[in-house]
Structure formats: C-alpha cells, structure tokens
C-alpha cells in the first residue's frame, strides 16, 4: 500500500513466535524436541499451510529441521495432522472448546502441536489446559512472526488515533500481557526468522474504500 501511495510506511508494532505446545507427561524439552517430533508414535498437530500463516510457519520449521537431520522435512510434512486453519477435512471442534486443549488433552489426537506462543498461553488459561506445556523451539528451529501496521491516507482520524494507541506504551503493555513480544525483540539473524509481514490497515475507512472501488 505504501509503494502504491495508498498508505503510510508500515511499522512493526508487535511480534509473535512459534512454539511447541505439548500435552502433559511427555518430558519434552527444547533440546530433545526434534527427536520427539521425528518419532513415528508421536502425533504432530499443525495448522494448514498456505491457508493459515501458522501452518506455513510450521512447514518452515520442518525445512529448518532438514538442515539438522537430512530427510526430516518430508517425514514431518507427511506426518503432520492439519487439524485447524482451513483444512476442509479437519475434525470439528465443539463450540466453546479451545482447539489446543481439545486436540491435546481431550481427544489426544495430537501429542505436540506447533502453534504461536500466544495460542499456547491462551490454551493454558483455558479450563482443562493448565497441564499443557509450552516448549520453546531450539535456536535452529526458531521462527518468528512480525506484524506490521499502517494507516491509509485520508483515513478517519479515529483510525489514526487507534494506530497511535497501539504503538503507545499502554498499547504495547496490553499486547505483552497477552504474550506478544515488543517490536524490538528479534530472533537472532542466524535463526532465519523469515516471518511474513502482515500489514494491518487501521482505521474506519469504509468511505475511502468506496472511493477506491469507484475508481
């Protein structure tokens, strides 16, 4: 949008990271995570690549694993159960149920689920999820998601105020409370963060959209 002259420069307003959310009692750590992922008996859950960024990040993790253990990328892609994120064949999660709690603790359809850190925190705070473990990915698998923010030119002033609030100290504290990382927090370069920059257009811009459509 910025390059097309439609908005202001995109700024990184927060970040997230991929983690392994693990059902209780498996004894998984960052150090042995890849070994567990490759075990035939371990059921691995992911979101759906392409249809959902979290699934795409999971596939990036598999490709990184291949650099450590050749052949592991295809093994992991073949065994990954795409349980959420737009897969039409995914099991239906009952209304009101948290996806991770449902698949890891209730139905045990997965032993490990590659998911955002924020999703893991939400699952732990959900009824039945207090025993779930969030395992940080080792350096060689670490994958970060950066989120960008922009305001469209001539957007409603309230939209600009919202953008300013998100970038303010108070707005950043709210994001941190829910597990997001400050924009300055980064995955070391050698880890190949490779996150997709999500440009979030902030503002009440319906009128502006209508003008663009007419053009």
Tab-separated table of C-alpha atoms in Angstrom:
chain	number	residue	atom	x	y	z
A	1	UNK	CA	0.000	0.000	0.000
A	2	UNK	CA	2.846	2.380	0.815
A	3	UNK	CA	4.543	1.652	-2.513
A	4	UNK	CA	1.248	2.311	-4.289
A	5	UNK	CA	0.876	5.619	-2.464
A	6	UNK	CA	-2.218	4.499	-0.565
A	7	UNK	CA	-0.844	4.439	2.966
A	8	UNK	CA	1.859	5.458	5.350
A	9	UNK	CA	5.079	3.409	5.790
A	10	UNK	CA	4.484	0.087	7.523
A	11	UNK	CA	5.917	-0.181	11.032
A	12	UNK	CA	6.466	-3.331	13.096
A	13	UNK	CA	4.079	-2.958	16.024
A	14	UNK	CA	4.449	-6.388	17.649
A	15	UNK	CA	5.838	-9.887	17.160
A	16	UNK	CA	4.903	-13.465	17.936
A	17	UNK	CA	6.834	-16.723	17.761
A	18	UNK	CA	6.185	-20.357	17.059
A	19	UNK	CA	6.416	-22.849	19.910
A	20	UNK	CA	5.602	-26.480	20.581
A	21	UNK	CA	2.536	-26.898	22.777
A	22	UNK	CA	2.808	-30.309	24.386
A	23	UNK	CA	0.317	-32.448	26.271
A	24	UNK	CA	1.231	-33.325	29.825
A	25	UNK	CA	3.590	-36.112	30.826
A	26	UNK	CA	5.825	-36.485	27.779
A	27	UNK	CA	9.040	-34.976	29.158
A	28	UNK	CA	9.766	-32.899	26.074
A	29	UNK	CA	12.332	-30.090	26.232
A	30	UNK	CA	13.846	-27.730	23.673
A	31	UNK	CA	16.898	-29.982	23.491
A	32	UNK	CA	15.022	-33.178	22.613
A	33	UNK	CA	12.095	-31.636	20.738
A	34	UNK	CA	13.246	-32.575	17.237
A	35	UNK	CA	13.900	-36.165	18.326
A	36	UNK	CA	10.328	-36.391	19.641
A	37	UNK	CA	8.864	-34.779	16.512
A	38	UNK	CA	10.502	-37.471	14.401
A	39	UNK	CA	9.311	-40.404	16.498
A	40	UNK	CA	6.724	-42.390	14.478
A	41	UNK	CA	4.481	-42.843	17.510
A	42	UNK	CA	4.312	-39.106	18.295
A	43	UNK	CA	1.247	-37.438	16.790
A	44	UNK	CA	2.046	-33.962	15.462
A	45	UNK	CA	-0.618	-31.305	15.017
A	46	UNK	CA	-0.307	-28.135	12.932
A	47	UNK	CA	-2.457	-25.569	11.242
A	48	UNK	CA	-2.931	-25.676	7.473
A	49	UNK	CA	-0.060	-24.311	5.360
A	50	UNK	CA	-0.901	-21.621	2.787
A	51	UNK	CA	-4.449	-21.296	4.141
A	52	UNK	CA	-3.147	-20.112	7.530
A	53	UNK	CA	0.205	-18.420	8.342
A	54	UNK	CA	0.726	-20.628	11.403
A	55	UNK	CA	0.659	-23.690	9.167
A	56	UNK	CA	3.092	-22.062	6.756
A	57	UNK	CA	5.443	-21.302	9.657
A	58	UNK	CA	5.231	-24.960	10.721
A	59	UNK	CA	6.367	-26.000	7.246
A	60	UNK	CA	9.277	-23.539	7.556
A	61	UNK	CA	10.218	-25.258	10.819
A	62	UNK	CA	10.226	-28.610	9.036
A	63	UNK	CA	12.563	-27.235	6.364
A	64	UNK	CA	14.904	-25.928	9.051
A	65	UNK	CA	14.883	-29.356	10.693
A	66	UNK	CA	16.059	-30.808	7.401
A	67	UNK	CA	19.307	-28.864	7.724
A	68	UNK	CA	19.991	-30.654	11.005
A	69	UNK	CA	18.646	-34.087	10.121
A	70	UNK	CA	18.520	-34.630	6.351
A	71	UNK	CA	15.232	-36.119	5.220
A	72	UNK	CA	13.317	-34.917	8.265
A	73	UNK	CA	11.395	-32.201	6.403
A	74	UNK	CA	9.412	-34.654	4.300
A	75	UNK	CA	8.919	-37.005	7.246
A	76	UNK	CA	7.411	-34.187	9.309
A	77	UNK	CA	5.259	-32.866	6.476
A	78	UNK	CA	3.915	-36.350	5.815
A	79	UNK	CA	3.020	-36.990	9.453
A	80	UNK	CA	1.691	-33.514	10.302
A	81	UNK	CA	-2.028	-33.527	11.086
A	82	UNK	CA	-3.544	-30.302	9.752
A	83	UNK	CA	-6.179	-30.036	12.448
A	84	UNK	CA	-7.080	-26.337	12.177
A	85	UNK	CA	-6.709	-23.369	9.864
A	86	UNK	CA	-8.942	-24.085	6.909
A	87	UNK	CA	-8.388	-27.773	6.207
A	88	UNK	CA	-11.821	-28.973	4.967
A	89	UNK	CA	-11.104	-32.465	6.288
A	90	UNK	CA	-10.145	-31.334	9.788
A	91	UNK	CA	-12.155	-32.644	12.760
A	92	UNK	CA	-14.883	-30.348	14.027
A	93	UNK	CA	-14.070	-28.711	17.352
A	94	UNK	CA	-17.180	-28.331	19.551
A	95	UNK	CA	-18.357	-24.783	20.151
A	96	UNK	CA	-16.703	-23.178	23.140
A	97	UNK	CA	-13.733	-25.547	23.112
A	98	UNK	CA	-10.147	-24.358	22.789
A	99	UNK	CA	-8.517	-26.068	19.798
A	100	UNK	CA	-5.264	-26.961	21.552
A	101	UNK	CA	-6.918	-28.209	24.722
A	102	UNK	CA	-9.380	-30.235	22.685
A	103	UNK	CA	-6.797	-31.973	20.480
A	104	UNK	CA	-4.002	-32.367	23.033
A	105	UNK	CA	-5.828	-33.169	26.255
A	106	UNK	CA	-9.406	-34.190	25.489
A	107	UNK	CA	-9.219	-36.300	22.335
A	108	UNK	CA	-5.416	-36.785	22.354
A	109	UNK	CA	-5.401	-36.610	18.574
A	110	UNK	CA	-2.056	-34.838	18.909
A	111	UNK	CA	0.853	-35.105	21.328
A	112	UNK	CA	2.642	-31.980	20.109
A	113	UNK	CA	1.078	-29.003	18.373
A	114	UNK	CA	3.209	-26.366	16.625
A	115	UNK	CA	1.452	-23.098	17.401
A	116	UNK	CA	2.003	-19.470	18.261
A	117	UNK	CA	3.205	-18.692	21.764
A	118	UNK	CA	0.079	-16.582	22.278
A	119	UNK	CA	-2.116	-19.544	21.345
A	120	UNK	CA	-0.286	-21.708	23.872
A	121	UNK	CA	-0.773	-19.119	26.618
A	122	UNK	CA	-4.477	-18.901	25.832
A	123	UNK	CA	-4.789	-22.683	25.943
A	124	UNK	CA	-3.038	-22.881	29.320
A	125	UNK	CA	-5.502	-20.337	30.712
A	126	UNK	CA	-8.474	-22.332	29.409
A	127	UNK	CA	-10.295	-24.925	31.502
A	128	UNK	CA	-8.519	-28.237	31.064
A	129	UNK	CA	-5.364	-26.702	29.654
A	130	UNK	CA	-3.449	-25.935	32.836
A	131	UNK	CA	-1.237	-29.022	32.348
A	132	UNK	CA	-0.211	-28.135	28.811
A	133	UNK	CA	3.467	-27.326	28.399
A	134	UNK	CA	4.875	-24.642	26.114
A	135	UNK	CA	8.284	-25.709	24.815
A	136	UNK	CA	10.409	-23.065	23.126
A	137	UNK	CA	11.911	-24.117	19.815
A	138	UNK	CA	15.689	-24.604	19.804
A	139	UNK	CA	17.700	-21.896	18.059
A	140	UNK	CA	17.993	-23.848	14.825
A	141	UNK	CA	14.189	-24.149	14.528
A	142	UNK	CA	13.179	-20.759	15.951
A	143	UNK	CA	10.627	-18.965	13.777
A	144	UNK	CA	9.233	-15.513	14.393
A	145	UNK	CA	6.185	-13.685	13.050
A	146	UNK	CA	6.387	-9.911	12.662
A	147	UNK	CA	3.213	-7.863	12.407
A	148	UNK	CA	3.079	-4.538	10.649
A	149	UNK	CA	0.720	-1.598	10.942
A	150	UNK	CA	-0.145	1.180	8.543
A	151	UNK	CA	-2.869	3.772	8.188
A	152	UNK	CA	-4.386	4.594	4.836
A	153	UNK	CA	-4.015	8.126	3.627
A	154	UNK	CA	-7.118	10.209	4.293
A	155	UNK	CA	-8.338	7.603	6.778
A	156	UNK	CA	-10.776	8.559	9.503
A	157	UNK	CA	-8.975	10.443	12.327
A	158	UNK	CA	-10.260	7.841	14.799
A	159	UNK	CA	-8.319	5.216	12.874
A	160	UNK	CA	-5.151	7.256	13.213
A	161	UNK	CA	-5.777	7.604	16.934
A	162	UNK	CA	-6.193	3.835	17.242
A	163	UNK	CA	-2.886	3.282	15.447
A	164	UNK	CA	-1.175	5.735	17.794
A	165	UNK	CA	-2.670	3.958	20.811
A	166	UNK	CA	-1.449	0.544	19.610
A	167	UNK	CA	2.068	1.964	19.295
A	168	UNK	CA	1.905	3.754	22.661
A	169	UNK	CA	3.388	2.342	25.860
A	170	UNK	CA	-0.064	1.422	27.146
A	171	UNK	CA	-0.972	-0.327	23.916
A	172	UNK	CA	2.290	-2.253	23.912
A	173	UNK	CA	1.754	-3.329	27.525
A	174	UNK	CA	-1.622	-4.799	26.576
A	175	UNK	CA	-0.042	-6.790	23.740
A	176	UNK	CA	2.698	-8.023	26.065
A	177	UNK	CA	0.070	-9.116	28.594
A	178	UNK	CA	-1.358	-11.498	26.013
A	179	UNK	CA	2.010	-12.976	25.073
A	180	UNK	CA	3.130	-10.852	22.152
A	181	UNK	CA	6.713	-9.571	22.014
A	182	UNK	CA	7.838	-5.965	21.752
A	183	UNK	CA	8.806	-4.896	18.224
A	184	UNK	CA	12.439	-4.548	19.323
A	185	UNK	CA	12.573	-8.223	20.320
A	186	UNK	CA	14.004	-10.200	17.427
A	187	UNK	CA	15.099	-13.710	16.589
A	188	UNK	CA	18.881	-13.718	16.005
A	189	UNK	CA	19.708	-13.384	12.325
A	190	UNK	CA	21.253	-16.836	12.058
A	191	UNK	CA	17.924	-18.353	13.005
A	192	UNK	CA	16.323	-17.118	9.826
A	193	UNK	CA	13.181	-15.554	11.261
A	194	UNK	CA	11.622	-15.316	7.816
A	195	UNK	CA	8.274	-14.168	9.153
A	196	UNK	CA	5.523	-12.877	6.935
A	197	UNK	CA	4.899	-9.156	7.461
A	198	UNK	CA	1.207	-8.641	7.987
A	199	UNK	CA	0.184	-5.101	7.069
A	200	UNK	CA	-2.808	-4.240	9.210
A	201	UNK	CA	-4.789	-1.305	7.898
A	202	UNK	CA	-6.094	0.573	10.901
A	203	UNK	CA	-8.992	2.982	10.661
A	204	UNK	CA	-12.610	3.472	9.846
A	205	UNK	CA	-12.017	3.600	6.097
A	206	UNK	CA	-15.221	2.323	4.538
A	207	UNK	CA	-15.803	5.626	2.770
A	208	UNK	CA	-12.245	5.580	1.463
A	209	UNK	CA	-12.722	2.012	0.195
A	210	UNK	CA	-15.854	3.032	-1.647
A	211	UNK	CA	-13.940	5.808	-3.401
A	212	UNK	CA	-11.204	3.376	-4.425
A	213	UNK	CA	-13.744	0.893	-5.779
A	214	UNK	CA	-15.406	3.581	-7.876
A	215	UNK	CA	-12.047	4.429	-9.415
